[in-house]
Coordinates of C-alpha atoms (C1' of nucleotides) in Angstrom, one line a residue:
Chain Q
X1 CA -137.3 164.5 -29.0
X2 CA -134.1 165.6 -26.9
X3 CA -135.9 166.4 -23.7
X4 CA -137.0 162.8 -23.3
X5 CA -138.5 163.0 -19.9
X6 CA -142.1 162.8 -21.8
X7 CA -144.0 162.2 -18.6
X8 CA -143.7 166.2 -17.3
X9 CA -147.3 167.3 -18.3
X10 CA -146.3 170.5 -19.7
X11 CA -144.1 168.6 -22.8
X12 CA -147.0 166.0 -23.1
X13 CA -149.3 169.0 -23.7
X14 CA -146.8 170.8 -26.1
X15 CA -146.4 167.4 -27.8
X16 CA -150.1 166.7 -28.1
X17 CA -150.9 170.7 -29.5
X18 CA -147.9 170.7 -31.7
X19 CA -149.5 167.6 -33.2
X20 CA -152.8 168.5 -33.3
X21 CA -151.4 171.6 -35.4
X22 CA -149.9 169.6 -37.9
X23 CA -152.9 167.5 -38.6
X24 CA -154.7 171.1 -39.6
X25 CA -157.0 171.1 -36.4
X26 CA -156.8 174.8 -35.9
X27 CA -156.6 175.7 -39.3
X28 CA -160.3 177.0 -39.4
X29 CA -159.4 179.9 -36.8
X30 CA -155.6 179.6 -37.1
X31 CA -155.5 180.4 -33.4
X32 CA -154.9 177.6 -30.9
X33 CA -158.0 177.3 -28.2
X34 CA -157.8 179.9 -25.1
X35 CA -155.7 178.8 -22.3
X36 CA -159.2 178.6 -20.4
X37 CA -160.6 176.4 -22.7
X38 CA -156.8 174.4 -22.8
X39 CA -157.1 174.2 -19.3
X40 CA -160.4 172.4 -18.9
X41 CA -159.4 170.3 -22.3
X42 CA -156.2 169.1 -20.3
X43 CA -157.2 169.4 -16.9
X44 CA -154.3 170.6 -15.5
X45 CA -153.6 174.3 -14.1
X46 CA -153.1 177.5 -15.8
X47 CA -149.2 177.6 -15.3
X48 CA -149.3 174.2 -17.0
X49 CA -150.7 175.5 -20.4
X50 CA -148.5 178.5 -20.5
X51 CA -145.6 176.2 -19.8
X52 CA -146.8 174.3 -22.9
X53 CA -147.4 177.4 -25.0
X54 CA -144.0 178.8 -24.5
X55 CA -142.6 175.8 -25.6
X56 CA -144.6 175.9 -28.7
X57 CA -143.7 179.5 -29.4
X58 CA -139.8 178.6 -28.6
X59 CA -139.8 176.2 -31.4
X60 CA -141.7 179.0 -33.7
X61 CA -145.0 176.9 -33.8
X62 CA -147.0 179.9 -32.7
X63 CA -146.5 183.9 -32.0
X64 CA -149.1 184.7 -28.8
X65 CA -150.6 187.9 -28.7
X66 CA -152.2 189.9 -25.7
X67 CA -155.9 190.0 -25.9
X68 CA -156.2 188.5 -28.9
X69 CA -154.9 184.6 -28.7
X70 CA -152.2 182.3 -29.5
X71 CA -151.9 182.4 -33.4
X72 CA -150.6 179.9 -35.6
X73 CA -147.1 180.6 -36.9
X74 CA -147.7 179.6 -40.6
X75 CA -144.3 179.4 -42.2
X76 CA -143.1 177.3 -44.6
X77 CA -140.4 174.7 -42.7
X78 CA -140.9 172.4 -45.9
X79 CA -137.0 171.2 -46.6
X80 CA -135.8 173.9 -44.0
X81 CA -133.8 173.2 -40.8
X82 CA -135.7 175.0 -38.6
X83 CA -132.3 175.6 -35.6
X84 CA -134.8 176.4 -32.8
X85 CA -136.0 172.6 -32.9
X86 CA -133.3 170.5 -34.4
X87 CA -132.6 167.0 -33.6
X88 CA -130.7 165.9 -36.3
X89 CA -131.4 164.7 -40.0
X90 CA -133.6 161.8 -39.9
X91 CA -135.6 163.6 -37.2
X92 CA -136.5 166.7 -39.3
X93 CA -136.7 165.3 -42.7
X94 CA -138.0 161.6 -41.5
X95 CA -135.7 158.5 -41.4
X96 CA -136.9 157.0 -44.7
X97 CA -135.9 160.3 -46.8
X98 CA -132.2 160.2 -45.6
X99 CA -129.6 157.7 -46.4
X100 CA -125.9 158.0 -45.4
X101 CA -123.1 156.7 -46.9
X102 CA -120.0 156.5 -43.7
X103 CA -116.6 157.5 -45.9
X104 CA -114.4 157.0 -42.9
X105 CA -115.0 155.8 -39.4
X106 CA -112.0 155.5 -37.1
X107 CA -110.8 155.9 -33.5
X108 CA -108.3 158.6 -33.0
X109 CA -106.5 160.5 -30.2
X110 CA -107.4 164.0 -30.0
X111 CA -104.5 166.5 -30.6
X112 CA -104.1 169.8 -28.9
X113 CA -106.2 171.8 -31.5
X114 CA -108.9 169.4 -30.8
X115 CA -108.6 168.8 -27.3
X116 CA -109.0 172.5 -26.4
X117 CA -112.4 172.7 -28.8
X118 CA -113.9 169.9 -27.1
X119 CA -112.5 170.9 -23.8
X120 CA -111.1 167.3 -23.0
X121 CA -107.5 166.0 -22.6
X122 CA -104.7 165.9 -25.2
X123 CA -104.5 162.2 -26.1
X124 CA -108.5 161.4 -25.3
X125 CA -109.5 158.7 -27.7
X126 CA -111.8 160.3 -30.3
X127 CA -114.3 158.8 -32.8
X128 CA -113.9 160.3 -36.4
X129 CA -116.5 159.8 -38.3
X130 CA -117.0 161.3 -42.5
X131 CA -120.1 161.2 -43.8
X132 CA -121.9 162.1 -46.7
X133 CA -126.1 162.4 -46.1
X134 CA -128.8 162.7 -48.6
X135 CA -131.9 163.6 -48.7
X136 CA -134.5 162.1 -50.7
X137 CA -131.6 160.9 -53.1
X138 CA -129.8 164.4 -53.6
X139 CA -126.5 165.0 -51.6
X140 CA -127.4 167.3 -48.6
X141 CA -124.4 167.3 -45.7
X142 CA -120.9 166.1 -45.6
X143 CA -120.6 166.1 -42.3
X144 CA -116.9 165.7 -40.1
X145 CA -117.8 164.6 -36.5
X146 CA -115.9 163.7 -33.4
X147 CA -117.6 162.1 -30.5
X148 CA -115.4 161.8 -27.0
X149 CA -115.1 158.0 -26.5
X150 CA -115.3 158.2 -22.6
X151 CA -118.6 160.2 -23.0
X152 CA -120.1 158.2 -25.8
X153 CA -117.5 154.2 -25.6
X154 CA -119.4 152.7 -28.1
X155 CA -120.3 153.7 -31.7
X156 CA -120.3 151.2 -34.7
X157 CA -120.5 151.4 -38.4
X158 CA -124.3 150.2 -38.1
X159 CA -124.9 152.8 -35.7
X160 CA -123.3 156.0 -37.8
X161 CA -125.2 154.7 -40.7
X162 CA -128.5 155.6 -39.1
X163 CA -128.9 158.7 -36.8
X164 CA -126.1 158.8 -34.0
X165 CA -128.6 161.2 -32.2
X166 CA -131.4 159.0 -31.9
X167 CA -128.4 156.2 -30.6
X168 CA -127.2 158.3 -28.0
X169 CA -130.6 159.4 -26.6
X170 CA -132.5 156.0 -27.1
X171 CA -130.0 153.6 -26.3
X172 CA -127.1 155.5 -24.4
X173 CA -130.2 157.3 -22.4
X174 CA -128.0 159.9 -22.4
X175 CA -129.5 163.8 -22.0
X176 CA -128.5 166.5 -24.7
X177 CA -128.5 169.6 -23.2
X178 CA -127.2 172.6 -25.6
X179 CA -125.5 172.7 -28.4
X180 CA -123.6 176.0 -29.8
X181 CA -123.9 176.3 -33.9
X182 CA -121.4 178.7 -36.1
X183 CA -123.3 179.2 -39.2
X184 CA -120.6 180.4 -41.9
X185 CA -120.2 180.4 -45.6
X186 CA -117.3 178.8 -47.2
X187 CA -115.8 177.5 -50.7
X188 CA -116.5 174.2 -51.7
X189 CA -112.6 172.1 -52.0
X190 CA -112.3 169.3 -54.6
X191 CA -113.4 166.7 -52.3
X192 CA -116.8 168.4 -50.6
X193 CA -117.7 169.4 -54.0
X194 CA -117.4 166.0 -55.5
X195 CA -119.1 164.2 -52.5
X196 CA -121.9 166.8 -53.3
X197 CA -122.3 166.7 -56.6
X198 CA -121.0 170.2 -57.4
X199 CA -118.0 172.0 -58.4
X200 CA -115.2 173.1 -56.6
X201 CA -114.9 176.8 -55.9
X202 CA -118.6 177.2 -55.5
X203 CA -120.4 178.2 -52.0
X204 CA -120.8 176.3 -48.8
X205 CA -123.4 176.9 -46.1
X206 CA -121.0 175.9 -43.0
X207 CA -122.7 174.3 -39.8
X208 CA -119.7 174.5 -36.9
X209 CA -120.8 172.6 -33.8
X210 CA -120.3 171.4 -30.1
X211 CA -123.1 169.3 -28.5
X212 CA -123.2 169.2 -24.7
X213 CA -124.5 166.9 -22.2
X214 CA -126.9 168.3 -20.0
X215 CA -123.6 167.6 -17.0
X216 CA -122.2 170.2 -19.4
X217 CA -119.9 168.1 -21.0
X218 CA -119.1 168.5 -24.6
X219 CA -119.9 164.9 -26.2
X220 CA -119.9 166.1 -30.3
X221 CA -117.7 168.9 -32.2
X222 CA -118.9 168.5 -35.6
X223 CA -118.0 170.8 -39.0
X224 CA -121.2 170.0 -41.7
X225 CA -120.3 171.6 -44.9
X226 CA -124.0 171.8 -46.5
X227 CA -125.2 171.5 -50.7
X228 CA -126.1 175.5 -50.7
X229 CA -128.5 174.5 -53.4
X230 CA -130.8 172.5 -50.9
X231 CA -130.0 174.0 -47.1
X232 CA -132.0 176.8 -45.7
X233 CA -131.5 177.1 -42.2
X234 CA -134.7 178.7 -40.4
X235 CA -134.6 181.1 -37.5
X236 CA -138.1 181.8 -35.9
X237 CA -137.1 184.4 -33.5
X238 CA -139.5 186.6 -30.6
X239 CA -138.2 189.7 -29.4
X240 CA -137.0 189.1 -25.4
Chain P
X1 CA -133.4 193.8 -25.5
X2 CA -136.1 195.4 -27.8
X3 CA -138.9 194.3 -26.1
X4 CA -138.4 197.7 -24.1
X5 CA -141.4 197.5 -21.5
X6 CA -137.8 197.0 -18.9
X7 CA -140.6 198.4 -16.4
X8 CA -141.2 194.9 -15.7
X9 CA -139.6 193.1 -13.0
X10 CA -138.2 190.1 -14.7
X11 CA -136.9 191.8 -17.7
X12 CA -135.1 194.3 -15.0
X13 CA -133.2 191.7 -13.1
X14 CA -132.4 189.9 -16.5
X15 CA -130.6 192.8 -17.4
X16 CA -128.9 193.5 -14.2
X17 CA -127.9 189.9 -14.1
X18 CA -126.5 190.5 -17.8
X19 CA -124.5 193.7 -16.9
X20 CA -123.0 192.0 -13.8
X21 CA -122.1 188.7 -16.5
X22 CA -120.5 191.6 -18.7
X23 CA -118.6 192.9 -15.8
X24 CA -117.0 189.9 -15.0
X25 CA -118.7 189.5 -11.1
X26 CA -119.6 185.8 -11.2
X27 CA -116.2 184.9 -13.2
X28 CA -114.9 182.9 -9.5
X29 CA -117.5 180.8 -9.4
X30 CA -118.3 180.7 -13.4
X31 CA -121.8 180.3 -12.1
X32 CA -124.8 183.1 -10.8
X33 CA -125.8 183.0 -7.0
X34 CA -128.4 180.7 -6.3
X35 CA -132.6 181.3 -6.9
X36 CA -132.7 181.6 -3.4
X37 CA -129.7 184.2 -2.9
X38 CA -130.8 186.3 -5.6
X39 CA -134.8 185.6 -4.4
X40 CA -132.9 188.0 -1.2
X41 CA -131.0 190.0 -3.5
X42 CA -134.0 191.4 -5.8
X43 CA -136.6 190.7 -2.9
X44 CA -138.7 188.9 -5.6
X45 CA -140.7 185.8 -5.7
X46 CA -139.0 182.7 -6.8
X47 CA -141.3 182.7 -10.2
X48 CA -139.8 185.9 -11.0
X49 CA -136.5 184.8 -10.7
X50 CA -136.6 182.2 -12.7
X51 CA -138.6 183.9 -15.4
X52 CA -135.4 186.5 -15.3
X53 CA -133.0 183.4 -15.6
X54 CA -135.1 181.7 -18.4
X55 CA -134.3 184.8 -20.0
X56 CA -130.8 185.2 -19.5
X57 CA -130.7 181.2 -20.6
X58 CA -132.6 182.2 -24.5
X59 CA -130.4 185.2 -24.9
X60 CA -127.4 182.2 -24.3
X61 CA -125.8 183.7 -21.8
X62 CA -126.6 181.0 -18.7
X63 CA -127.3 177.2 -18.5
X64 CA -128.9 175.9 -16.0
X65 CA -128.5 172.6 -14.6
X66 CA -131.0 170.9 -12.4
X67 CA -129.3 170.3 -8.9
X68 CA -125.6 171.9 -9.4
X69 CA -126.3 175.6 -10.5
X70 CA -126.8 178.4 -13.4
X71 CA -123.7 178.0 -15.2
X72 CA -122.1 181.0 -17.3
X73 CA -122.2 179.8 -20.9
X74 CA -118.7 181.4 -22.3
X75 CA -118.7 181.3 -26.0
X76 CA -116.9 184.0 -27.8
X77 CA -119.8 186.1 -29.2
X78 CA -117.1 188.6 -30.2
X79 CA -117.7 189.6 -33.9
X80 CA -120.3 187.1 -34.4
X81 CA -123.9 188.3 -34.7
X82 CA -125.8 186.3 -31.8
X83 CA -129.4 185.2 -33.7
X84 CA -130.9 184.8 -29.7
X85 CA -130.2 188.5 -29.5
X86 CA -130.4 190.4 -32.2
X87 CA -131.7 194.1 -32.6
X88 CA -129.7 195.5 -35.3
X89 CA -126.4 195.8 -36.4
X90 CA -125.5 199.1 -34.2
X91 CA -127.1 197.7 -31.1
X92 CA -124.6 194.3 -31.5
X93 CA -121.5 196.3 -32.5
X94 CA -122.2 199.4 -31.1
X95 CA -123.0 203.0 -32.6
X96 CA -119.4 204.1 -33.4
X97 CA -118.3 200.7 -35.1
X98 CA -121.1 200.9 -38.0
X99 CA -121.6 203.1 -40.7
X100 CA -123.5 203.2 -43.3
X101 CA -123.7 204.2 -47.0
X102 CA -126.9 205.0 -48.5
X103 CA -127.0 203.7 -51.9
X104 CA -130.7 204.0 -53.0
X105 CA -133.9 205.4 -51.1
X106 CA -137.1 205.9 -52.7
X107 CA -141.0 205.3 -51.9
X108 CA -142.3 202.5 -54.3
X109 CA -145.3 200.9 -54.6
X110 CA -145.5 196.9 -53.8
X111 CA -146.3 194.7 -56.9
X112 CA -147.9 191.4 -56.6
X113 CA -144.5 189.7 -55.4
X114 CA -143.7 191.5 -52.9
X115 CA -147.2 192.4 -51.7
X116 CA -147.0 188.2 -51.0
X117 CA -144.2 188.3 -49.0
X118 CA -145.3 191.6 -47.3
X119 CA -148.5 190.4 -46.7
X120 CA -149.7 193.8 -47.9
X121 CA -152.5 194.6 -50.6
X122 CA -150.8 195.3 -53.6
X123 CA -150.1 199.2 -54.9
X124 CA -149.0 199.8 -51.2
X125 CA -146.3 202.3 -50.4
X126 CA -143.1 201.0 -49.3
X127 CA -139.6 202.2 -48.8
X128 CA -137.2 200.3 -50.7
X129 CA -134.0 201.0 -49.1
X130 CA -130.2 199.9 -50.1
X131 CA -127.3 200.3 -47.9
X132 CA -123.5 199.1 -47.3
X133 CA -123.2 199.2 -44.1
X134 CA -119.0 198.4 -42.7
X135 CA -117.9 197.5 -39.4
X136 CA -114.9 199.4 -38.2
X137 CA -114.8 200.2 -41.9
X138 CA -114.7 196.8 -43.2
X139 CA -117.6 196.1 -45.6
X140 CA -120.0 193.8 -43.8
X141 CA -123.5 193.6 -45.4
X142 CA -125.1 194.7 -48.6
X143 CA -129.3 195.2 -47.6
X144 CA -131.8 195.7 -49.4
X145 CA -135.1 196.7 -47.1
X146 CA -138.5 197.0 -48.2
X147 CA -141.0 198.9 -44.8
X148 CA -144.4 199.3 -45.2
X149 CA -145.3 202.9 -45.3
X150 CA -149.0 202.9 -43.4
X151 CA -146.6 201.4 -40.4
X152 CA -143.9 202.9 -40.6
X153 CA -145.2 206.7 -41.9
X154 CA -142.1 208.7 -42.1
X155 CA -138.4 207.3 -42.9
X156 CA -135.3 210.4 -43.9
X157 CA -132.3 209.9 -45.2
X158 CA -131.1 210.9 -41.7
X159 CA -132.7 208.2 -40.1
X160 CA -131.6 205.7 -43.0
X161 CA -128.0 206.4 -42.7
X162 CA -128.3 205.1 -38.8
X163 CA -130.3 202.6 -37.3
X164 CA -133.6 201.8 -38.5
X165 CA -134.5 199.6 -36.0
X166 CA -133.3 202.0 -32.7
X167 CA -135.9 204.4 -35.3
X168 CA -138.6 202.6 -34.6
X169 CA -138.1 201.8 -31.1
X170 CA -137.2 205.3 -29.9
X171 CA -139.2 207.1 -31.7
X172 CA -141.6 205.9 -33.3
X173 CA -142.6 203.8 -29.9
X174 CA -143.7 200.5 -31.5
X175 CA -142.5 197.2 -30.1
X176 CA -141.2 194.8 -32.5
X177 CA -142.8 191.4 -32.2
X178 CA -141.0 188.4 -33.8
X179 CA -139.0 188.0 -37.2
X180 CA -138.5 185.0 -39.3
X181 CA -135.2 184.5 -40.6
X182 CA -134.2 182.3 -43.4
X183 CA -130.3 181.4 -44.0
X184 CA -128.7 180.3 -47.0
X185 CA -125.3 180.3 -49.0
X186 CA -125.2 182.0 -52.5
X187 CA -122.5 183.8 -55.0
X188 CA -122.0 186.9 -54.6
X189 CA -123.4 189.1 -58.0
X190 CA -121.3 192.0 -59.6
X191 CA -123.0 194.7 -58.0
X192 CA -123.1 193.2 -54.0
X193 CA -119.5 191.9 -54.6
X194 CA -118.1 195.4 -55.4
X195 CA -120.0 197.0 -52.5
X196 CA -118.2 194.4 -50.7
X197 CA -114.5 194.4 -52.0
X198 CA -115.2 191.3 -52.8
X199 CA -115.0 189.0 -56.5
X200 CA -118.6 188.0 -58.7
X201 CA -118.7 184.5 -58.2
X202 CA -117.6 184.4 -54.7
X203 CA -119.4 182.7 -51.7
X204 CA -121.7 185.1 -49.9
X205 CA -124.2 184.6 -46.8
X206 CA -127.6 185.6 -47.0
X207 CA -130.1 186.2 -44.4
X208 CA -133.2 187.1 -45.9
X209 CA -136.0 188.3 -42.9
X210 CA -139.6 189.3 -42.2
X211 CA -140.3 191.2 -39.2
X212 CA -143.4 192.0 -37.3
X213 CA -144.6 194.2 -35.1
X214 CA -146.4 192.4 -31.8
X215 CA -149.6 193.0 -33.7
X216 CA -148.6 190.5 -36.0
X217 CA -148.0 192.7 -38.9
X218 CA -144.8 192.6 -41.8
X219 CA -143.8 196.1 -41.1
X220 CA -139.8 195.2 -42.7
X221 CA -138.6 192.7 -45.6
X222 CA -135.2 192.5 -46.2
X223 CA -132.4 190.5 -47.8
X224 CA -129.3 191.1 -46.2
X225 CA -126.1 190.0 -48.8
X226 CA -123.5 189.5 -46.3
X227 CA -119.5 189.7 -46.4
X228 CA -118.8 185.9 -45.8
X229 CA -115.2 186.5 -45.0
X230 CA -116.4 188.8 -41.7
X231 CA -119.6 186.8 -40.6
X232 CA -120.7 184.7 -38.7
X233 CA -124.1 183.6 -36.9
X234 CA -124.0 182.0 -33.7
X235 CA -126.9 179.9 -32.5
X236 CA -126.9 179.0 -28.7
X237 CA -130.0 176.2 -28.4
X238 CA -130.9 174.8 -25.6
X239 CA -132.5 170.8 -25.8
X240 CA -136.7 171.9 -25.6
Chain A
dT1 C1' -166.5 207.2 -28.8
dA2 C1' -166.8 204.9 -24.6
dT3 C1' -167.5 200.6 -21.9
dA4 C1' -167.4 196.0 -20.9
dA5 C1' -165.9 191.4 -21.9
dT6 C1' -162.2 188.6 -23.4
dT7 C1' -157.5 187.0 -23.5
dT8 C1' -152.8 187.0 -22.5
dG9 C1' -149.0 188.9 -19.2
dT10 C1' -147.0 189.6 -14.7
dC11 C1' -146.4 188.5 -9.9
dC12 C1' -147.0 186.4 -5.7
dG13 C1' -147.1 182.1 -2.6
dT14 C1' -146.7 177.0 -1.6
dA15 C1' -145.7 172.1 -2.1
dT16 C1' -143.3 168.4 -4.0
dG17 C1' -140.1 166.0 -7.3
dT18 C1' -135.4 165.2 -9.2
dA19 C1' -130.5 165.7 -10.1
dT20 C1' -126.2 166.8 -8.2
dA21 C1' -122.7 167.5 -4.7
Chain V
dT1 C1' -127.4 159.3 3.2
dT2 C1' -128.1 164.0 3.6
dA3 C1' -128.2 168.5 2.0
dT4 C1' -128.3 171.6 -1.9
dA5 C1' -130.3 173.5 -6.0
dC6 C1' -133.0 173.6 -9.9
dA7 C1' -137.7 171.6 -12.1
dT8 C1' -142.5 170.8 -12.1
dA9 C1' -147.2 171.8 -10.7
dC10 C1' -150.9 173.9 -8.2
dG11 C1' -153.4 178.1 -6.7
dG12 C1' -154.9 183.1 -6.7
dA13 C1' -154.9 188.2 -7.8
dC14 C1' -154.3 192.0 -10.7
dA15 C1' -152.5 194.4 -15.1
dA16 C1' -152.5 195.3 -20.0
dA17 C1' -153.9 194.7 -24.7
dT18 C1' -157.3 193.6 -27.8
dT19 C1' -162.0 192.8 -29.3
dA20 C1' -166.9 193.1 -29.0
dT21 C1' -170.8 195.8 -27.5

DNA sequence: TATAATTTGTCCGTATGTATA
DNA sequence: TTATACATACGGACAAATTAT
């Protein structure tokens, strides 16, 4: 799940809570067990379950409240792309639901427009990848990716039919750090709309992004021009 | 920065850091002092310090990485409303760039629908509220707000044609607690697209939120029809 | 209504690990 | 290899908000 490095305690804890809420196990008191109680449960020390906790309220799991406990955050993410804990497709909607057709898969050289949004040379070689994802059968995502080739040197068809993500962290062993998302809305052209199933002219919820390397490199610029009939994008937000 | 209770050390030298960010002082090194010079500088403890740059690294400003530095994170939030940071349209364009037309403003009471969503018994009071609000007179955001009355007690005109929010922070002393945020991609009806100078059947972007206050209560519904020719929502994640 | 107990929030200090330069 | 700089983890003390008495 993107951070990887499983064996720090305070992500095994998260882990382990954020699964125990979605088998229903605090559902009697929707509040998750004091941190005392968390504590002696996971044996580890107080900083360590608040560490956990705040990872499980950054990804909108659950809201804590002073004196009274760490409640659950019951919202619907049923079919919603929750950004605050995205790891691509197949991770949020489970690899089985989404199939992807690859409509063009080529090496190119970046071009000056390009090169200065991935902040790379003129002239790098490029991946360009088109593809068109579903979701349980009904077009979801056309998505337009490019992927540096001297940060990422080997992609294959194979690969960019399943989840590049997953590649990158579980065979690369490469880190994602950050990734900045534009969220716009557009007008579907002849092409997106066909690949969609829709008609030209109608909307477009527009995902504009650049995925970095935890070195702070950008790896990924991608434009995903998403089915506004199927893509809610969820923002679980505290106030800072 | 909302969460207001700046009498706390952390949340202090988060915004000190942020103002110097603003001013340009680290843009040499395009990264902030180390823990240990600002440790010195704020004559803190280390945990403090890094609770301050955890901070500064959710708001999207920063980006830490392990064994090099806390590297500015320069993305163009100009224009764009930043979903890590967001109190309001006046507080993220400033008080002189937004104004506001008050197109409806009445004290309803909450049928079963919305008493749902509101969480709210239903026959409650509510404001229902409609304003066009422009930035730098260009038509931004058709929203339609629905605040619970036994909350929020007293709402004007006055207070309408500003901000809300800044309301209910200044004056009425409460401390927003979290809102959920769902975005999607819709056409624009007759009624938002003439608010907005725009055409029925054109694209528009939606945002349609629940906010609570740190008790845990919906205290504001809204769905926010906005200009998609002038928005933009940027989402700065890091890898949890 | 007032008090005490419970529960999370802030802040301090220290030691050790890990990634980068 | 060494030094630098951030990450993890432990411990304790007190404050603040809520809940129960």
């Amino acid at each position: 799940m993107g951070g990887l490095h499983l064996d720090v305690k305070y992500k095994v804890i998260c882990e382990e809570i954020a699964k125990n809420i979605r088998e229903g196990l605090y559902q009697d008191t929707k509040k998750l067990p004091t941190e005392e109680e968390l504590i002696e449960q996971f044996e580890v020390s107080r900083n360590t379950i608040r560490k956990a906790i705040d990872l499980l309220t950054r990804k909108g799991l659950v809201i804590p409240i002073q004196g009274s406990g760490v409640f659950l955050r019951s919202v619907s993410m049923d079919g919603a792309i929750n950004l605050e804990d995205f790891h691509g497709l197949t991770h949020g909607f489970g690899e089985n639901h989404v199939t992807t057709k690859v409509n063009s898969f080529k090496l190119i050289e970046a071009d000056e427009k390009l090169a200065q949004v991935m902040q790379c040379e003129k002239g790098t070689p490029v991946y360009f990848i088109e593809r068109l994802r579903s979701v349980a059968g009904v077009p979801y995502v056309v998505e337009y990716s490019y992927y540096n080739r001297e940060l990422i040197p080997y992609l294959s068809e194979e690969i960019v039919k399943g989840s590049i993500y997953k590649y990158i962290r579980e065979e690369l062993k490469k880190s994602i750090g950050f990734v900045d998302r534009v969220i716009t809305a557009g007008i579907l052209n002849e092409h997106d709309a066909r690949e969609l199933g829709l008609t030209p002219g109608e909307p477009s919820l527009i995902s504009t992004n650049r995925a970095f390397l935890k070195s702070g490199v950008i790896f990924d610029y991608s434009i995903d021009i998403h089915n506004y009939k199927e893509t809610k994008f969820l923002k679980l937000s505290n106030y800072l």
